[in-house]
Coordinates of C-alpha atoms and ligand atoms in Angstrom, one line a residue:
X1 CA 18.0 22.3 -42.1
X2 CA 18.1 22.6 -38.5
X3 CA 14.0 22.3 -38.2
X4 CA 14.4 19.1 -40.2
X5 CA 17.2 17.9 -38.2
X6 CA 14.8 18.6 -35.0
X7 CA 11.9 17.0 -36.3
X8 CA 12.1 14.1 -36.0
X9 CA 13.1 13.8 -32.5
X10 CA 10.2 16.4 -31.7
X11 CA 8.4 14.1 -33.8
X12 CA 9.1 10.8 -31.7
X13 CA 8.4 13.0 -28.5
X14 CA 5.3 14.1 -29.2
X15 CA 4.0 11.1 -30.1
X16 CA 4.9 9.1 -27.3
X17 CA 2.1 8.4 -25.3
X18 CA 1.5 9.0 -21.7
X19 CA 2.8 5.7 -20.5
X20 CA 4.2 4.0 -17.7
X21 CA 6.6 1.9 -17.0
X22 CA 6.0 -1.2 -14.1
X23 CA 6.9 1.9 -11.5
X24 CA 4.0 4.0 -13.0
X25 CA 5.1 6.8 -13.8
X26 CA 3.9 10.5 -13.0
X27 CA 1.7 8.9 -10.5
X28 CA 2.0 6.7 -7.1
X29 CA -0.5 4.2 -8.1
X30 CA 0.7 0.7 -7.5
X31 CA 3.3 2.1 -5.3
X32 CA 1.1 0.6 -2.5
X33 CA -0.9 -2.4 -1.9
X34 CA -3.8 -1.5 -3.7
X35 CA -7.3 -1.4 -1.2
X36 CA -11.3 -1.6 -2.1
X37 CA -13.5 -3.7 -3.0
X38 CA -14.2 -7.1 -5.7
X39 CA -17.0 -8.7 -6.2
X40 CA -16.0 -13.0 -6.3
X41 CA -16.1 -13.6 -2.6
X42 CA -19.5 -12.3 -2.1
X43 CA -21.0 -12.9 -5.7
X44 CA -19.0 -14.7 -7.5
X45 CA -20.2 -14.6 -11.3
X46 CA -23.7 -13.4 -10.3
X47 CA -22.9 -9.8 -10.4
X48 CA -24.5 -6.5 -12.2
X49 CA -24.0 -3.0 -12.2
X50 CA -26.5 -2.5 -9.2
X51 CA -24.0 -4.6 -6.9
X52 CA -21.5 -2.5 -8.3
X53 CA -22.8 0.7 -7.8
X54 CA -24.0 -0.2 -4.1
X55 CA -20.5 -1.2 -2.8
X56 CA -19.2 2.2 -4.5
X57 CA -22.0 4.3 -2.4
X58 CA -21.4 2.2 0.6
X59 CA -17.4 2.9 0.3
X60 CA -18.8 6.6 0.0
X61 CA -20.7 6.4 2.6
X62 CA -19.3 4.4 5.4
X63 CA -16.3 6.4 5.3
X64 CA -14.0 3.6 3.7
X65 CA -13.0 5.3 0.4
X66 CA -11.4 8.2 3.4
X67 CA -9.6 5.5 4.4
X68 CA -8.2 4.1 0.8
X69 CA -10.7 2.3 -0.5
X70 CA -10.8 3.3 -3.6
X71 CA -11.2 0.5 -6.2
X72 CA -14.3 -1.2 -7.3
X73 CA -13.2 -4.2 -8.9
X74 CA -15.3 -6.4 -11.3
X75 CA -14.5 -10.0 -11.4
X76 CA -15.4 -12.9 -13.5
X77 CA -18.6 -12.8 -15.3
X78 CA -19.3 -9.8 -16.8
X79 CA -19.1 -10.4 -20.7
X80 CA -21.7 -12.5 -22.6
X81 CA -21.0 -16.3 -23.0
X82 CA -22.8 -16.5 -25.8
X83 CA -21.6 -13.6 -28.1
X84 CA -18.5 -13.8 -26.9
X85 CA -16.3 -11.5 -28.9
X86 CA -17.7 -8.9 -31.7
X87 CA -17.1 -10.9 -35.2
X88 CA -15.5 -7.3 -36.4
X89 CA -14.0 -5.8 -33.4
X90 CA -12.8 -8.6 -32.3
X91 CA -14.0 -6.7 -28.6
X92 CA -15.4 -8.8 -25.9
X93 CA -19.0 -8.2 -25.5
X94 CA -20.4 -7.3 -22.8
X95 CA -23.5 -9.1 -20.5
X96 CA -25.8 -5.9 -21.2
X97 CA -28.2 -7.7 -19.1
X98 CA -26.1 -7.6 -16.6
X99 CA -24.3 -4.7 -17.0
X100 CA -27.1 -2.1 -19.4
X101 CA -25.0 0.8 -19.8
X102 CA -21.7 -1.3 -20.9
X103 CA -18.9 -0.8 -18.7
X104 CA -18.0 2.2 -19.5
X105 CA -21.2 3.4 -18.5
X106 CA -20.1 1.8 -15.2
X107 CA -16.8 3.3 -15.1
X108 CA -18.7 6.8 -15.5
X109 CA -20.5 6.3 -12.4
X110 CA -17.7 5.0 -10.2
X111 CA -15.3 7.7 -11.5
X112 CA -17.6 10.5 -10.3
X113 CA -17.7 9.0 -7.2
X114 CA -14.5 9.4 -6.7
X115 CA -13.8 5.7 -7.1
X116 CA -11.7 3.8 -9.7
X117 CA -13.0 0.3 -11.4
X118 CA -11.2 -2.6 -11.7
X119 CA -11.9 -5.4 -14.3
X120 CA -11.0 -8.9 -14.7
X121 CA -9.9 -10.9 -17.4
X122 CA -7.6 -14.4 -18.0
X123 CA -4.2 -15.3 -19.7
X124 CA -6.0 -18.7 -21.5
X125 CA -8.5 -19.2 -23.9
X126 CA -11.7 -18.8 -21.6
X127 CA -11.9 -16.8 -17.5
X128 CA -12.3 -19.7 -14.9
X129 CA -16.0 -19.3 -15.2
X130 CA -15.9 -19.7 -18.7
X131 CA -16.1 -16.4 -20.2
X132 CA -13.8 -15.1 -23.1
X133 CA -10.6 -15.1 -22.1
X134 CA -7.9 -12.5 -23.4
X135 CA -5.2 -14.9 -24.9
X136 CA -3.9 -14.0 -28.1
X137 CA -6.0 -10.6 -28.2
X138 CA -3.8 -9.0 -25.3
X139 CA -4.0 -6.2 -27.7
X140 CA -7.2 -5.3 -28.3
X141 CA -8.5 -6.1 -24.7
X142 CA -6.0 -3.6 -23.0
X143 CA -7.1 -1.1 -25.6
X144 CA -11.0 -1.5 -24.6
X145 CA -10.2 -1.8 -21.2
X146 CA -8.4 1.6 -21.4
X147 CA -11.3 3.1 -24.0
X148 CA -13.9 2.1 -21.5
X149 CA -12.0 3.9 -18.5
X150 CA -11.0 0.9 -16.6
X151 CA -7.7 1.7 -14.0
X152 CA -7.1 -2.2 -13.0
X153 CA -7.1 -5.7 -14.3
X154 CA -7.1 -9.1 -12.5
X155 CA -5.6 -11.3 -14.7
X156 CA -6.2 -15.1 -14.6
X157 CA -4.8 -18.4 -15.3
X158 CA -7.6 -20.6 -16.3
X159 CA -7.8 -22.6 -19.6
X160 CA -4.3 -22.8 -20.4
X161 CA -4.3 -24.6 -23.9
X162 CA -1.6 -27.6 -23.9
X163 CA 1.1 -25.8 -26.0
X164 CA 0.8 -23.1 -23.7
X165 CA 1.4 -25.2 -20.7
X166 CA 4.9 -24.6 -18.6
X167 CA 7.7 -26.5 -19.3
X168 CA 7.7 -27.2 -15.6
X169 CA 4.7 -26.5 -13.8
X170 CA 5.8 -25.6 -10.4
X171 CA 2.3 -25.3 -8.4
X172 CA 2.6 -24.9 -5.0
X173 CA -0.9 -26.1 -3.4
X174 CA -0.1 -29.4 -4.6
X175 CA 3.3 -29.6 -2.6
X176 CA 3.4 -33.0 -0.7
X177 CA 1.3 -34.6 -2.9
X178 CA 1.8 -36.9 -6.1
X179 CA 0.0 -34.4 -8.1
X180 CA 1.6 -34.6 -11.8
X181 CA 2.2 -30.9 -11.6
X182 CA 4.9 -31.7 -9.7
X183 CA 6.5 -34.3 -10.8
X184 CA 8.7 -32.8 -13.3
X185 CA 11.4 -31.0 -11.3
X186 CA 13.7 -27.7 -12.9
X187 CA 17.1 -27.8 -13.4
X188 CA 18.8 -25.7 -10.3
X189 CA 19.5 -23.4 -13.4
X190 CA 16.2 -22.6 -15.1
X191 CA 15.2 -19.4 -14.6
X192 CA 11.2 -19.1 -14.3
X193 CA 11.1 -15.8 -15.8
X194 CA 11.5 -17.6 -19.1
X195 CA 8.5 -19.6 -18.5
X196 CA 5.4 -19.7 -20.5
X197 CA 3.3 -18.6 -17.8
X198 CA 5.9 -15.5 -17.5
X199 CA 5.7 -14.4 -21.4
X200 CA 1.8 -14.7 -21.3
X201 CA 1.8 -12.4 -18.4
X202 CA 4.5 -10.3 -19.6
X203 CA 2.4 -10.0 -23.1
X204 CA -0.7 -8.1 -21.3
X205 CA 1.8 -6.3 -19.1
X206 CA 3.1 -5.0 -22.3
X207 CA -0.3 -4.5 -24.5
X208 CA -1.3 -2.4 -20.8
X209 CA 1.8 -0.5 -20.9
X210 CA 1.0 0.7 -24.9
X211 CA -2.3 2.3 -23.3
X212 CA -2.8 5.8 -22.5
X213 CA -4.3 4.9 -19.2
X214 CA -2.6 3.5 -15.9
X215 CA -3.8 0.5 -15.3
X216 CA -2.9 -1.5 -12.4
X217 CA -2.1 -5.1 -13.1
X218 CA -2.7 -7.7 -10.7
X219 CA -1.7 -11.3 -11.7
X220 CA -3.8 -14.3 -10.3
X221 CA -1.7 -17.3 -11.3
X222 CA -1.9 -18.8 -8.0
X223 CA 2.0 -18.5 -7.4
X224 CA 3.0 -20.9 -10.4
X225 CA 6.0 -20.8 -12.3
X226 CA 7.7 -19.0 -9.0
X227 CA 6.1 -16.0 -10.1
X228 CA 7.7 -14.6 -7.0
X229 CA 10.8 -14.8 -9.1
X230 CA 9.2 -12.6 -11.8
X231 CA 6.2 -11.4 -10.2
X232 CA 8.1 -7.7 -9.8
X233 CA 9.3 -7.0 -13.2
X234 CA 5.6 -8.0 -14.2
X235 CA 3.2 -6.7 -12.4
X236 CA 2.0 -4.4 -9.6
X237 CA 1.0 -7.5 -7.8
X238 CA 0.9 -11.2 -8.1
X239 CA -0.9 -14.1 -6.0
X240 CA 1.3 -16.8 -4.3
X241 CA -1.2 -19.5 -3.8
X242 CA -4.6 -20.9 -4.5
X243 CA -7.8 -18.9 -4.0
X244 CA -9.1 -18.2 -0.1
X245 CA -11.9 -19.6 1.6
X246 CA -13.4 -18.1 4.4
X247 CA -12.7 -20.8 6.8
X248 CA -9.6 -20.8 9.1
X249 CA -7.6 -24.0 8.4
X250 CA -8.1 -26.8 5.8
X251 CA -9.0 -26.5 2.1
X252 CA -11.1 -27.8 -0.9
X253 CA -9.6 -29.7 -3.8
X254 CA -6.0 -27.9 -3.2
X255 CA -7.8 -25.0 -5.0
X256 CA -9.6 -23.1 -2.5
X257 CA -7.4 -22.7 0.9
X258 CA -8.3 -21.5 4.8
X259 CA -6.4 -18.3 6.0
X260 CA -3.7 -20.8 7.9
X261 CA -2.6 -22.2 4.8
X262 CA -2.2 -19.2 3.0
X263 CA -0.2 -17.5 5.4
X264 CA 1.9 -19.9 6.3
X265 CA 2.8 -20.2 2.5
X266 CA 3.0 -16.4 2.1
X267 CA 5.9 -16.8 4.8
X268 CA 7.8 -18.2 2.3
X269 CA 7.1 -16.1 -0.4
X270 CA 7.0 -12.8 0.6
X271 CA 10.7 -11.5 -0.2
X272 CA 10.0 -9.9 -3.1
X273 CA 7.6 -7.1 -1.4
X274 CA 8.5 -3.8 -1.1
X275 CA 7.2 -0.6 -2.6
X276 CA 5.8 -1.0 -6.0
X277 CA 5.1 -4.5 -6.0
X278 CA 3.3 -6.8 -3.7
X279 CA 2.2 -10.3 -2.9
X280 CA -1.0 -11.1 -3.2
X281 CA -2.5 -13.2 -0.3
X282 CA -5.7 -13.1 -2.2
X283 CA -8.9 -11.1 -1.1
X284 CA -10.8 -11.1 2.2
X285 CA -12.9 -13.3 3.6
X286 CA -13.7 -10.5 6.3
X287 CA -17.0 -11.0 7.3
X288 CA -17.8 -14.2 5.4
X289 CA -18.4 -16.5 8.0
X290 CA -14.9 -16.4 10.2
X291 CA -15.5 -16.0 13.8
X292 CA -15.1 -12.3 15.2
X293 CA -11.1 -13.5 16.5
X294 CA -10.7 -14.9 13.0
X295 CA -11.8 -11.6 11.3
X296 CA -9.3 -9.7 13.2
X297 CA -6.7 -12.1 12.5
X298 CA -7.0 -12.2 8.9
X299 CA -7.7 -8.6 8.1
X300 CA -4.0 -7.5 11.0
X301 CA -2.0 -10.4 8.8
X302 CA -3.1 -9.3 5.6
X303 CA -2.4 -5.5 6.1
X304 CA 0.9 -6.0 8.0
X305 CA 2.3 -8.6 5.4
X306 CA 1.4 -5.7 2.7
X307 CA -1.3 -7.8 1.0
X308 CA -3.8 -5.7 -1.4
X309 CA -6.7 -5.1 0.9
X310 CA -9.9 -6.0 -1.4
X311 CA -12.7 -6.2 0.7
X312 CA -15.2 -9.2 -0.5
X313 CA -18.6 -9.0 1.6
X314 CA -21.5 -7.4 0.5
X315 CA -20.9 -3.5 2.0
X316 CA -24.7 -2.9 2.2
X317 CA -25.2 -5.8 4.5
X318 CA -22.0 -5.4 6.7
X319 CA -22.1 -5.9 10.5
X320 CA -20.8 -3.0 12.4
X321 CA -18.3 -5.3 13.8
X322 CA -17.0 -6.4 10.8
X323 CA -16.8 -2.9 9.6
X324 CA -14.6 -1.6 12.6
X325 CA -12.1 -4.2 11.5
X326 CA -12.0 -2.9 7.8
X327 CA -11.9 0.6 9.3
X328 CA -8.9 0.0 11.7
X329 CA -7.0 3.2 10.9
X330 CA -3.4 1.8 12.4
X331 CA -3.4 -1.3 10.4
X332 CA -4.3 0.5 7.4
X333 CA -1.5 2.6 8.1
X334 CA 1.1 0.2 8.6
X335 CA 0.0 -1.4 5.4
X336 CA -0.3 2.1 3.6
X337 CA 3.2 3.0 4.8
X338 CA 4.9 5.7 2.7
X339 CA 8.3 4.7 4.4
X340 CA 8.6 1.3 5.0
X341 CA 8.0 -0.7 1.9
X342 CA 8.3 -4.6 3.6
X343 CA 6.1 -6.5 5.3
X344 CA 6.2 -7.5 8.9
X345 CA 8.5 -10.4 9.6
X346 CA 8.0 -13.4 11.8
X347 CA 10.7 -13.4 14.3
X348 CA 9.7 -16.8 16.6
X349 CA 7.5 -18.8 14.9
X350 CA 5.7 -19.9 19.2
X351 CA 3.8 -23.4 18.7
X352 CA 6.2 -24.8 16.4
X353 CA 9.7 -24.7 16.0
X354 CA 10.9 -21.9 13.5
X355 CA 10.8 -22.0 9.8
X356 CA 8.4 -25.3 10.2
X357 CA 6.2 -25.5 7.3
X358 CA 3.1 -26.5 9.1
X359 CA -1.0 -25.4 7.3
X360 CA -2.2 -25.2 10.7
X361 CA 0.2 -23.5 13.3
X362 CA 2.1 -21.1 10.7
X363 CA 4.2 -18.3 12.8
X364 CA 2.6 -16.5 15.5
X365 CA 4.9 -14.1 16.6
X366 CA 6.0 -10.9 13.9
X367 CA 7.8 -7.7 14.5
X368 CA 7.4 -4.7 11.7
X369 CA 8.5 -1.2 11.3
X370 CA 6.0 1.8 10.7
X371 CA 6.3 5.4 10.4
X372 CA 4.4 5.5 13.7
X373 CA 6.8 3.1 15.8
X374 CA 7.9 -0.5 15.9
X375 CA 5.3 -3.0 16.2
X376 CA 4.8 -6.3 17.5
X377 CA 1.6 -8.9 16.6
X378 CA 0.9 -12.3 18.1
X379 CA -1.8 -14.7 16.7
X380 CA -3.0 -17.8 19.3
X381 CA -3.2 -20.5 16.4
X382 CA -4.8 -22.5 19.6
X383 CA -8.1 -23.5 20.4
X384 CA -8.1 -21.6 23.8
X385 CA -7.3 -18.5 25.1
X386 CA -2.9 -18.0 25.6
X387 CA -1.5 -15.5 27.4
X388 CA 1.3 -14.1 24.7
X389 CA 4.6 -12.5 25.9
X390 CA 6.3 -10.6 24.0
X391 CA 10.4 -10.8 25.3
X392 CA 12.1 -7.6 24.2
X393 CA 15.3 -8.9 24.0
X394 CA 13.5 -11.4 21.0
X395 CA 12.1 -8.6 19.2
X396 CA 14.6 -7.3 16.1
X397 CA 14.1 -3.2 16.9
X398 CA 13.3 -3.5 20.8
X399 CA 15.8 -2.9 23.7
X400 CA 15.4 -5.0 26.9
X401 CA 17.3 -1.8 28.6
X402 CA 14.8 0.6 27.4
X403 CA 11.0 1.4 28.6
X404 CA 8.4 1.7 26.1
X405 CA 4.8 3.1 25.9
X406 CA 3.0 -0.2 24.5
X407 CA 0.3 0.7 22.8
X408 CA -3.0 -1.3 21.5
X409 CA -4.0 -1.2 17.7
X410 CA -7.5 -2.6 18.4
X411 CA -8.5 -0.2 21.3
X412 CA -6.4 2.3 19.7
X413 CA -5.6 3.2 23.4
X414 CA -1.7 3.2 25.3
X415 CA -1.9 -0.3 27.7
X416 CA 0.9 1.3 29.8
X417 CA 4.8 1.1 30.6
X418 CA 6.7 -1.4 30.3
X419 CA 10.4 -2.9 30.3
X420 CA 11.9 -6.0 29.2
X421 CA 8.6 -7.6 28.1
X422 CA 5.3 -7.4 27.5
X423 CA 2.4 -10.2 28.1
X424 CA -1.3 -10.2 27.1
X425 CA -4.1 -12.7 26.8
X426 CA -4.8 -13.4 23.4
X427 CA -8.1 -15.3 22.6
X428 CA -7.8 -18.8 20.3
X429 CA -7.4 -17.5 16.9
X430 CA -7.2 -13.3 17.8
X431 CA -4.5 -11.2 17.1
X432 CA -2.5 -8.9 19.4
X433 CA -1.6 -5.9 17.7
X434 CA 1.0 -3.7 19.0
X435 CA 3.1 -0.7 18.9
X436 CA 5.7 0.2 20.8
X437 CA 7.1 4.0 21.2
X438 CA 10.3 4.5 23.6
X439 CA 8.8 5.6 26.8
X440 CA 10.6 9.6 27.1
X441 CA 11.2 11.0 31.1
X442 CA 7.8 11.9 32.1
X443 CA 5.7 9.7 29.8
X444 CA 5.2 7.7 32.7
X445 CA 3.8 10.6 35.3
X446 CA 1.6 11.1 31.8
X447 CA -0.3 7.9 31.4
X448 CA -1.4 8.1 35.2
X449 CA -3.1 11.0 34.6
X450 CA -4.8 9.1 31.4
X451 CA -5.6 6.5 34.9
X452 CA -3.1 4.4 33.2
X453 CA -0.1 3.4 35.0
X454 CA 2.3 0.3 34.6
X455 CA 0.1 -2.8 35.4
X456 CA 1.5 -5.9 36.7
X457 CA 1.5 -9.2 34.7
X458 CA 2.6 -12.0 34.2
X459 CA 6.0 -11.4 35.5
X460 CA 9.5 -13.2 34.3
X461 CA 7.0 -15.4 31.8
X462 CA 9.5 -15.8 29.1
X463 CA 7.5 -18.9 26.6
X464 CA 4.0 -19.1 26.3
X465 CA 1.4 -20.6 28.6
X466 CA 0.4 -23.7 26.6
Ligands
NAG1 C1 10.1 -3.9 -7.9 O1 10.1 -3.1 -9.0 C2 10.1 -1.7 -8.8 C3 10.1 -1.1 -10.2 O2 8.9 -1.4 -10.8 C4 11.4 -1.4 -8.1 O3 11.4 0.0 -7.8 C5 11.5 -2.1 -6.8 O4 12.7 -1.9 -6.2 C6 11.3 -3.6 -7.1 N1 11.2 -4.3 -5.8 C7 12.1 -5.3 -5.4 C8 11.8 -5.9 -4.1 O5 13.0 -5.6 -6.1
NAG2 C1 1.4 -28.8 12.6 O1 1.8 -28.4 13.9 C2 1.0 -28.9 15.0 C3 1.4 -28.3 16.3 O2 2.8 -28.5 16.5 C4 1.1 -30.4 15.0 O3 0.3 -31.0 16.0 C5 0.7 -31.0 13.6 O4 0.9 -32.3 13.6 C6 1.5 -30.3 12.5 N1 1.0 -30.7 11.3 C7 1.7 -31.5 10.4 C8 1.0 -31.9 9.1 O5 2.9 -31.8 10.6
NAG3 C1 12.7 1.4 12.4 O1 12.7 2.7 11.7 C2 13.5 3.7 12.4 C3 13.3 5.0 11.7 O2 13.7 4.9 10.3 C4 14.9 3.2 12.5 O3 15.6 4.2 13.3 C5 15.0 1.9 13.2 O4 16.3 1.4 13.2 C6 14.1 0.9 12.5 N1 14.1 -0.3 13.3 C7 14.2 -1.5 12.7 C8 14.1 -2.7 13.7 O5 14.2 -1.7 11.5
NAG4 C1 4.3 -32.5 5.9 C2 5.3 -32.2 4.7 O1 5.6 -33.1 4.0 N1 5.5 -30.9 4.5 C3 6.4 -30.5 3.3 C4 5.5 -30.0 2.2 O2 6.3 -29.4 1.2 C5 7.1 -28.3 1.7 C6 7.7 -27.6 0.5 O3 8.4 -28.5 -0.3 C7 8.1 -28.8 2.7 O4 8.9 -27.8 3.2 C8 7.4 -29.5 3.8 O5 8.3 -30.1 4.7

């Protein structure tokens, strides 16, 4: 009696699968923003397993995978437009031109490198470079994403059939415009979640889940429906705005953006980051074209605003420079943080007043909290060189009584001692990157043997020199 009594309850818990729930279980994946490598801003659909396999050895070998690099994701472009899906299966087929041994095959080769491999697919009836998309076979695509060892999905939002359209399409790049997207306002009462966008998400979240493989989902719906408001419950990450461009300011048809914009949208939009879920600036532009300043800039807000760090240059043809920027081992670490979940936050916003919503001269001044101190970063959004100051008494975590070591993330190198604030010239569109650590008795008599001492500045400059 008693065995039968047992059974079925042994029954039920043997034969649940290893899954996860949205905090992945039995494993930190997705607990931080996730950092490697994808292929769109460097080859958009023009990609094979070659390319692949190169950015995986470089990773290896230019010491980024020590540093978190870990996944090597696929974007758009890899099945085959003309067989589409198998008439059986129902599988997507995959470009064997493009990709010979299948991805799996891929998979193999990335996994014994000690690398994971990320795929992409869409929520509507075809990718945005009109490959299958994955709506109404969520099923069976998680399944053969998990069969051909894949550990992370970019999901889409291209090719949205008309019945599958939002009630009220709230898109956010077409703010201030007359764009019919926004046109139809919410109730103060509708909750988001509910949306259409939100249950087609929520249906591969779930088909993923039913998989016995973690695999990391990262939504790309370009911050519609206030997938902030949602974003969490669904998925390990989630964009908040169009795609990136690598330019500085400006944008292309309200769907491609310059780092400016994005950032200063991301400052609205970034509550909901914390451990386990992050907002997805979108992948970098690092080495694409930005000036050297602009580089630094991008990668520092990026990392301390706890974006996923997905590198998008080709790796074999990286400039030293732009690799000392991917391989700054601070910023990693403040956006790696195993104790402090949230991003940076602005605390002055300098050239404009704060809280101004402005694409060009977003906040320059942020404060943040790492294991290894509390840090300060200010971007010049100028066109010249500024010297930048930060005031102690401003900074949320600083004392204006105390002395602190300040330290330089770039140089990794201590500057010197200082009390009550803080000024350095910051070129037009660089970062200053900061940390600060309380200056102890002696720390002083310390640094002048490094040949460092305190070093005068711009004294009793409260505001910046404009
Ligand atoms: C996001 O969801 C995770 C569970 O997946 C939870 O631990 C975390 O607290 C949530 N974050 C926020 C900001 O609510
Ligand atoms: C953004 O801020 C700059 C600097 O204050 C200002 O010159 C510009 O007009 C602002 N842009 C808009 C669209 O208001
Ligand atoms: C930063 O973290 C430390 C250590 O947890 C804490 O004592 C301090 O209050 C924090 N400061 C701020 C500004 O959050
Ligand atoms: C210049 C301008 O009109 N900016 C507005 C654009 O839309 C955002 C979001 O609604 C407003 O906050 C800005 O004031």
């Amino acid at each position: 009696m008693r065995s039968t009594l047992l059974s079925p309850v042994l029954a039920l818990l043997l034969s649940t699968p290893f899954t996860y729930s949205l905090q992945l279980e039995s494993t930190t994946e997705g607990r931080l923003p996730a950092m490697g490598f994808n292929s769109w801003n460097c080859f958009n659909e023009h990609i094979n397993e070659e390319k692949f396999l190169t950015a995986a050895q470089q990773l290896v070998d230019l010491g980024l995978k020590d540093l978190g690099y870990t996944y090597v994701n696929i974007d758009d472009g890899w099945s085959d437009k003309d067989l589409w899906r198998d008439p059986e299966t129902k599988r997507i087929i995959v470009d064997t031109k493009k990709f010979p041994d299948g991805i799996s095959g891929l998979a193999d080769k990335v996994h014994e490198l000690g690398l994971k491999l990320g795929i992409y697919s869409d929520r509507g009836t075809k990718t945005c470079a009109s490959y299958p998309g994955s709506m109404d076979y969520e099923e069976i695509d998680a399944k053969t994403f998990a069969d051909w060892g894949v550990d992370y999905l970019k999901y889409d939002n291209c090719f949205i059939p008309d019945e599958e359209e939002d009630e009220y399409p709230w898109a956010p790049e077409w703010w201030n415009t007359t764009h019919d997207g926004n046109k139809i306002h919410a109730p103060e009462s509708y909750d988001f979640s509910t949306s259409r966008s939100a249950q087609r998400y929520r249906a591969m979240r779930d088909a993923l889940k039913r998989q016995d493989r973690i695999i990391q989902f990262g939504m790309c719906n370009w911050g519609h429906a206030h997938v902030e408001k949602w974003g969490n419950e669904t998925a390990q990450s989630w964009r908040i705005w169009g795609d990136i461009l690598p330019q500085w300011t400006g944008h292309k048809d309200h769907i491609a953006w310059g780092v400016m914009p994005i950032l200063n949208h991301a400052l609205f939009h970034l509550s909901q980051t914390n451990f386990w879920g992050h907002a997805d600036m979108d992948m970098l532009e690092v080495g694409n074209g930005l000036t050297p300043a602009e580089d630094r800039s991008h990668f520092a807000l990026w990392a301390i605003l706890k974006s996923p760090l997905l590198i998008g240059t080709p790796l074999d043809k990286v400039s030293p420079e732009t690799l000392a920027v991917f391989k700054n081992k601070e910023l990693i670490a403040f956006n790696q943080d195993e104790s402090f979940g949230i991003p940076a936050w602005p605390y002055k916003w300098g050239v404009n007043a704060d809280w101004t919503w402005n694409q060009t001269h977003p906040a320059e001044y942020y404060s943040g909290n790492s294991t290894a101190g509390l840090h300060v970063f200010m971007l010049n959004t100028l066109e010249k060189t500024v010297t930048k100051t930060a005031v102690f008494d401003e900074v949320p975590g600083l004392d204006s009584t105390k002395k602190y070591i300040v330290h330089d993330m770039w140089s990794g190198e201590d500057i010197g001692i200082y009390e009550k604030e803080f000024s350095i010239p910051v070129e037009s569109h660089d970062i200053a990157a900061l940390r600060f650590n309380e200056a102890s008795e002696g720390a002083e008599e310390a640094l002048k043997v490094q040949g460092k001492g305190k070093r005068t500045h711009h004294a009793g400059r409260a505001t910046d020199e404009l």
